[in-house]
XYZ file of C-alpha atoms in Angstrom:
356
model
C -24.962 -33.576 19.607
C -22.135 -31.385 20.895
C -20.075 -32.518 17.910
C -22.618 -31.236 15.386
C -21.242 -27.668 15.072
C -17.717 -28.939 14.361
C -18.851 -31.495 11.805
C -21.174 -28.960 10.140
C -18.108 -27.032 8.927
C -17.991 -29.519 6.038
C -21.412 -28.417 4.844
C -20.653 -24.717 5.218
C -17.646 -25.320 2.956
C -19.894 -27.101 0.482
C -22.401 -24.243 0.598
C -19.774 -21.820 -0.676
C -18.988 -24.146 -3.581
C -22.586 -24.739 -4.658
C -25.366 -22.775 -6.299
C -27.752 -24.458 -3.833
C -28.614 -22.903 -0.472
C -27.556 -25.682 1.891
C -27.974 -23.714 5.110
C -31.466 -25.079 5.764
C -30.147 -28.625 5.259
C -27.102 -28.357 7.483
C -28.781 -29.172 10.792
C -30.836 -32.218 9.655
C -27.959 -33.610 7.570
C -25.462 -33.448 10.425
C -28.022 -34.360 13.086
C -29.327 -37.281 11.049
C -25.833 -38.642 10.444
C -25.013 -38.433 14.153
C -28.352 -40.063 15.037
C -27.703 -43.054 12.754
C -24.183 -43.398 14.140
C -25.526 -43.382 17.699
C -28.430 -45.776 17.053
C -26.249 -48.181 15.069
C -23.666 -48.327 17.845
C -26.427 -49.271 20.298
C -28.236 -51.744 18.019
C -25.168 -53.475 16.562
C -22.262 -52.986 18.965
C -18.826 -54.395 18.293
C -18.320 -57.885 19.679
C -15.874 -60.778 19.542
C -17.670 -62.092 16.441
C -17.755 -58.692 14.720
C -14.931 -56.508 16.069
C -14.989 -54.286 12.953
C -18.427 -52.929 13.946
C -16.576 -50.338 16.031
C -17.990 -47.135 14.531
C -16.665 -43.753 15.639
C -16.885 -40.071 14.776
C -14.580 -40.567 11.781
C -17.425 -42.442 10.095
C -19.669 -39.412 10.553
C -17.025 -37.196 8.965
C -16.658 -39.645 6.050
C -20.373 -39.317 5.270
C -20.032 -35.538 5.083
C -16.753 -35.768 3.118
C -18.598 -37.739 0.448
C -21.499 -35.296 0.518
C -19.185 -32.323 0.011
C -17.535 -34.151 -2.901
C -20.960 -34.711 -4.465
C -21.957 -31.061 -4.015
C -18.730 -30.024 -5.720
C -19.727 -32.331 -8.561
C -22.635 -30.009 -9.342
C -25.836 -31.299 -7.729
C -28.799 -29.355 -9.072
C -31.570 -29.770 -6.476
C -32.279 -30.382 -2.810
C -33.512 -33.860 -3.734
C -30.120 -34.593 -5.328
C -28.369 -33.541 -2.101
C -30.617 -35.812 -0.028
C -29.998 -38.712 -2.404
C -26.249 -38.126 -2.104
C -26.581 -38.146 1.702
C -28.571 -41.393 1.500
C -25.834 -42.887 -0.714
C -23.065 -41.873 1.669
C -24.897 -43.321 4.683
C -25.101 -46.677 2.946
C -21.495 -46.596 1.792
C -20.067 -45.661 5.194
C -22.342 -47.521 7.602
C -24.079 -50.334 5.683
C -21.226 -51.551 3.461
C -19.122 -52.386 6.499
C -21.770 -54.723 7.918
C -21.289 -58.398 7.079
C -24.797 -59.779 7.625
C -27.653 -58.949 5.235
C -30.035 -58.388 8.151
C -27.652 -55.772 9.551
C -27.514 -53.885 6.250
C -31.317 -54.142 6.111
C -31.454 -52.544 9.564
C -29.628 -49.490 8.188
C -31.958 -49.335 5.168
C -35.032 -49.429 7.440
C -33.568 -46.729 9.679
C -33.037 -44.441 6.692
C -36.516 -45.153 5.296
C -38.093 -44.355 8.683
C -36.077 -41.355 9.839
C -35.198 -39.715 6.497
C -38.697 -38.311 5.786
C -38.998 -37.135 9.407
C -35.666 -35.296 9.365
C -36.459 -33.332 6.203
C -40.204 -32.807 6.652
C -41.149 -29.412 5.282
C -37.979 -29.106 3.215
C -39.220 -31.296 0.354
C -42.522 -32.917 -0.651
C -43.516 -35.731 1.743
C -44.220 -38.232 -1.054
C -40.904 -37.435 -2.727
C -39.068 -37.942 0.576
C -40.793 -41.267 1.222
C -39.823 -42.573 -2.215
C -36.301 -41.142 -1.983
C -35.438 -42.933 1.245
C -37.435 -46.146 0.707
C -35.333 -47.534 -2.146
C -31.559 -47.737 -2.723
C -30.061 -44.520 -4.139
C -28.259 -44.311 -7.443
C -24.549 -45.021 -7.328
C -22.313 -41.951 -7.058
C -18.815 -42.086 -8.554
C -16.354 -40.221 -10.786
C -16.400 -42.833 -13.550
C -18.858 -41.115 -15.878
C -17.622 -38.415 -18.286
C -19.305 -35.016 -18.105
C -19.410 -32.015 -20.404
C -19.608 -29.544 -17.513
C -16.846 -31.005 -15.322
C -14.024 -33.477 -15.688
C -15.350 -36.692 -14.118
C -17.376 -35.153 -11.268
C -18.540 -37.222 -8.299
C -22.127 -37.552 -9.448
C -25.023 -40.038 -9.626
C -24.994 -42.607 -12.407
C -28.160 -42.470 -14.534
C -28.383 -46.251 -14.837
C -26.435 -49.418 -14.165
C -26.233 -50.093 -17.894
C -24.498 -46.788 -18.597
C -21.901 -47.525 -15.926
C -21.437 -51.042 -17.280
C -20.849 -49.611 -20.771
C -18.074 -47.339 -19.465
C -16.362 -50.176 -17.618
C -16.951 -52.664 -20.427
C -15.419 -50.366 -23.046
C -12.345 -49.885 -20.877
C -11.990 -53.627 -20.262
C -12.325 -54.325 -23.998
C -9.365 -52.023 -24.648
C -7.472 -53.571 -21.739
C -8.099 -57.146 -22.919
C -6.676 -56.297 -26.330
C -3.291 -55.667 -24.744
C -3.073 -58.472 -22.176
C -2.651 -62.234 -22.208
C -4.993 -62.667 -19.216
C -8.256 -60.960 -20.271
C -11.001 -60.261 -17.757
C -14.244 -62.170 -18.276
C -17.404 -60.136 -18.816
C -19.360 -62.344 -16.402
C -17.008 -61.234 -13.646
C -17.447 -57.651 -14.808
C -21.254 -57.758 -14.460
C -20.981 -58.655 -10.773
C -18.087 -56.296 -10.167
C -19.451 -52.958 -11.432
C -21.142 -51.882 -8.196
C -17.996 -52.774 -6.238
C -15.867 -50.822 -8.704
C -18.098 -47.826 -7.983
C -17.588 -48.287 -4.239
C -13.813 -48.489 -4.650
C -13.860 -45.439 -6.897
C -15.479 -43.521 -4.047
C -12.653 -44.602 -1.726
C -10.000 -43.515 -4.221
C -11.763 -40.167 -4.752
C -11.780 -39.228 -1.072
C -8.836 -38.319 1.116
C -7.783 -40.617 3.958
C -9.949 -43.473 2.699
C -9.216 -47.192 2.646
C -11.185 -50.316 1.705
C -11.689 -53.898 2.829
C -12.828 -56.460 0.250
C -14.465 -59.593 1.666
C -15.311 -62.691 -0.371
C -14.446 -64.075 -3.816
C -10.873 -65.261 -4.439
C -7.622 -63.429 -3.787
C -7.025 -63.094 -7.549
C -10.507 -61.661 -8.117
C -10.132 -59.188 -5.261
C -6.788 -58.016 -6.614
C -8.121 -57.707 -10.175
C -11.120 -55.746 -8.912
C -8.949 -53.329 -6.936
C -6.550 -52.807 -9.837
C -9.363 -52.223 -12.328
C -11.097 -49.742 -10.025
C -7.831 -47.890 -9.427
C -7.060 -47.540 -13.130
C -10.620 -46.406 -13.875
C -10.203 -43.867 -11.058
C -7.186 -42.391 -12.882
C -4.556 -43.815 -10.541
C -1.363 -44.215 -12.578
C -0.306 -47.829 -13.189
C 3.093 -47.423 -11.434
C 1.231 -46.166 -8.349
C -0.839 -49.356 -8.016
C 1.298 -51.594 -5.845
C 0.639 -55.136 -4.662
C 2.238 -57.163 -1.901
C 2.900 -60.583 -3.454
C 2.277 -63.872 -1.665
C 6.013 -64.537 -1.302
C 7.186 -61.009 -0.559
C 5.518 -60.603 2.836
C 7.841 -63.081 4.550
C 10.868 -60.975 3.551
C 10.935 -57.932 5.828
C 13.569 -56.151 3.724
C 11.566 -56.525 0.506
C 8.354 -55.539 2.277
C 9.980 -52.343 3.533
C 11.164 -51.569 -0.009
C 7.605 -51.894 -1.305
C 6.220 -49.809 1.558
C 8.820 -47.087 1.055
C 7.967 -46.977 -2.659
C 4.279 -46.443 -1.841
C 5.053 -43.798 0.783
C 7.448 -41.935 -1.520
C 4.808 -41.703 -4.242
C 2.026 -40.630 -1.892
C 4.017 -38.550 0.583
C 6.913 -37.279 -1.485
C 5.262 -36.726 -4.866
C 1.694 -36.211 -3.677
C 0.336 -38.816 -6.117
C -2.734 -40.982 -5.556
C -1.284 -44.373 -4.612
C -3.025 -47.716 -4.031
C -1.393 -50.495 -2.018
C -3.178 -53.869 -2.220
C -2.625 -56.324 0.637
C -4.406 -59.682 0.883
C -5.000 -61.671 4.066
C -2.122 -64.115 3.579
C 0.354 -61.233 3.577
C -1.001 -59.887 6.868
C 0.284 -63.008 8.629
C 3.680 -61.297 8.828
C 3.846 -59.275 12.042
C 5.972 -56.527 10.489
C 3.409 -55.938 7.709
C 0.478 -55.626 10.094
C 2.404 -53.399 12.513
C 3.674 -51.063 9.785
C 0.253 -50.678 8.160
C -1.453 -50.020 11.503
C 0.992 -47.157 12.109
C 0.487 -45.741 8.610
C -3.311 -45.782 8.929
C -3.374 -44.240 12.388
C -0.724 -41.537 12.090
C 1.118 -41.811 8.796
C 4.290 -41.753 10.873
C 7.170 -43.749 9.446
C 10.831 -43.821 10.459
C 12.779 -41.500 8.181
C 15.524 -44.156 8.145
C 13.226 -46.192 5.908
C 14.459 -43.989 3.061
C 17.929 -43.480 1.654
C 19.625 -40.111 1.905
C 19.029 -39.569 -1.817
C 15.311 -40.331 -1.431
C 15.022 -37.955 1.531
C 16.613 -35.159 -0.491
C 14.300 -35.836 -3.443
C 11.251 -35.659 -1.165
C 12.462 -32.400 0.377
C 13.054 -30.830 -3.062
C 9.613 -31.785 -4.312
C 7.808 -30.536 -1.225
C 9.749 -27.254 -1.308
C 8.744 -26.847 -4.969
C 5.059 -27.459 -4.238
C 5.105 -25.504 -0.955
C 7.552 -22.612 -1.529
C 7.313 -21.334 2.034
C 8.601 -24.544 3.571
C 12.268 -24.556 4.432
C 12.666 -26.262 7.791
C 13.114 -30.026 7.806
C 10.466 -30.510 10.506
C 7.827 -28.692 8.456
C 8.721 -30.727 5.371
C 8.355 -33.965 7.324
C 4.940 -32.883 8.649
C 3.820 -32.140 5.081
C 5.205 -35.518 3.983
C 3.019 -37.259 6.590
C 0.030 -35.127 5.616
C 0.478 -36.167 1.982
C 0.581 -39.839 2.983
C -2.722 -39.527 4.843
C -4.263 -37.715 1.897
C -3.033 -39.740 -1.077
C -2.330 -43.296 0.118
C -5.214 -45.766 -0.173
C -4.892 -49.248 1.315
C -7.040 -52.108 0.021
C -7.235 -55.186 2.239
C -8.665 -58.481 0.975
C -10.148 -61.292 3.074
C -12.025 -64.516 2.463
C -15.544 -64.439 3.869
C -15.613 -65.200 7.621
C -11.909 -66.001 7.585
C -9.911 -66.305 10.846
C -7.305 -63.768 9.601
C -10.030 -61.152 9.172
C -11.225 -61.597 12.740
C -7.651 -61.546 14.048
C -6.724 -58.366 12.166
C -9.929 -56.483 13.019
C -9.648 -57.433 16.695
C -6.003 -56.390 17.047
C -5.976 -53.488 14.559
C -9.532 -52.084 14.383
C -8.314 -48.945 12.541
């Protein structure tokens, strides 16, 4: 509870950006998020079988990050804000749970506590219906007249499918390996989830199940639909991971785009590539601190990074300040997508040794 005032800063920021008065919602939104985090940690603690169930305060912040993004998208009512909160709870806490019964536990918690938290703020019947069923998907995939691709609820699954299907039709016309529509039908909700990751700062994703090729295709499609430039979608190939020199070249390319140029960058790594110790160690460092040895880059690359950061931040002159901004850009713009087979030994190994 002591953390509530610090986390509530997110909602005060959102209040200034919205026509809605969010002050009355701040306490129950933050308090409810913290309560779910606390109850989930007690009910489903991390264990040897599920080491990735290690939730922490960063998950609470991620819920509110998504909520602020939705408010910026132009939510029009208190009910819309509560639906966005419901959506973010499911994305942050439920999507990371492997077992259906565990995800159902989160859904029941929301259905039980949601109406209690916001009693008196909205109609009781409306609250009961709002929290009893899954919320609409929120993403930036739908065009809008008012704003350029706001983070907003999708009116229906069919409308989202039409957007993705039209894009894939254009894509298939220019490729020799077209995507099948049957795959697309199953993939749309996951594309929406990945779009959320690519729309938020300091966000990464883990894809579990299907085949390595399907996971990679899904991540690439979601990245392109999320307006990530094709050259900034990088993939560690099955043969590249065993070559430390080539791996470092790929990593430096991703870090230069994200940290040096400040561009949204997606790096896709599947479980077979994580067998290399250098890959796992480097990525753990990047996720936790963004710190990378400057010797990873050539002198010419270092100078190019410095010039770009000085151009975008005119007040920065000192090398130390430029490097700090470089690391800040990496944390903000680099998105890692990890792929694992369902219940695979590599997934358990990685989550046990690198829970971040």
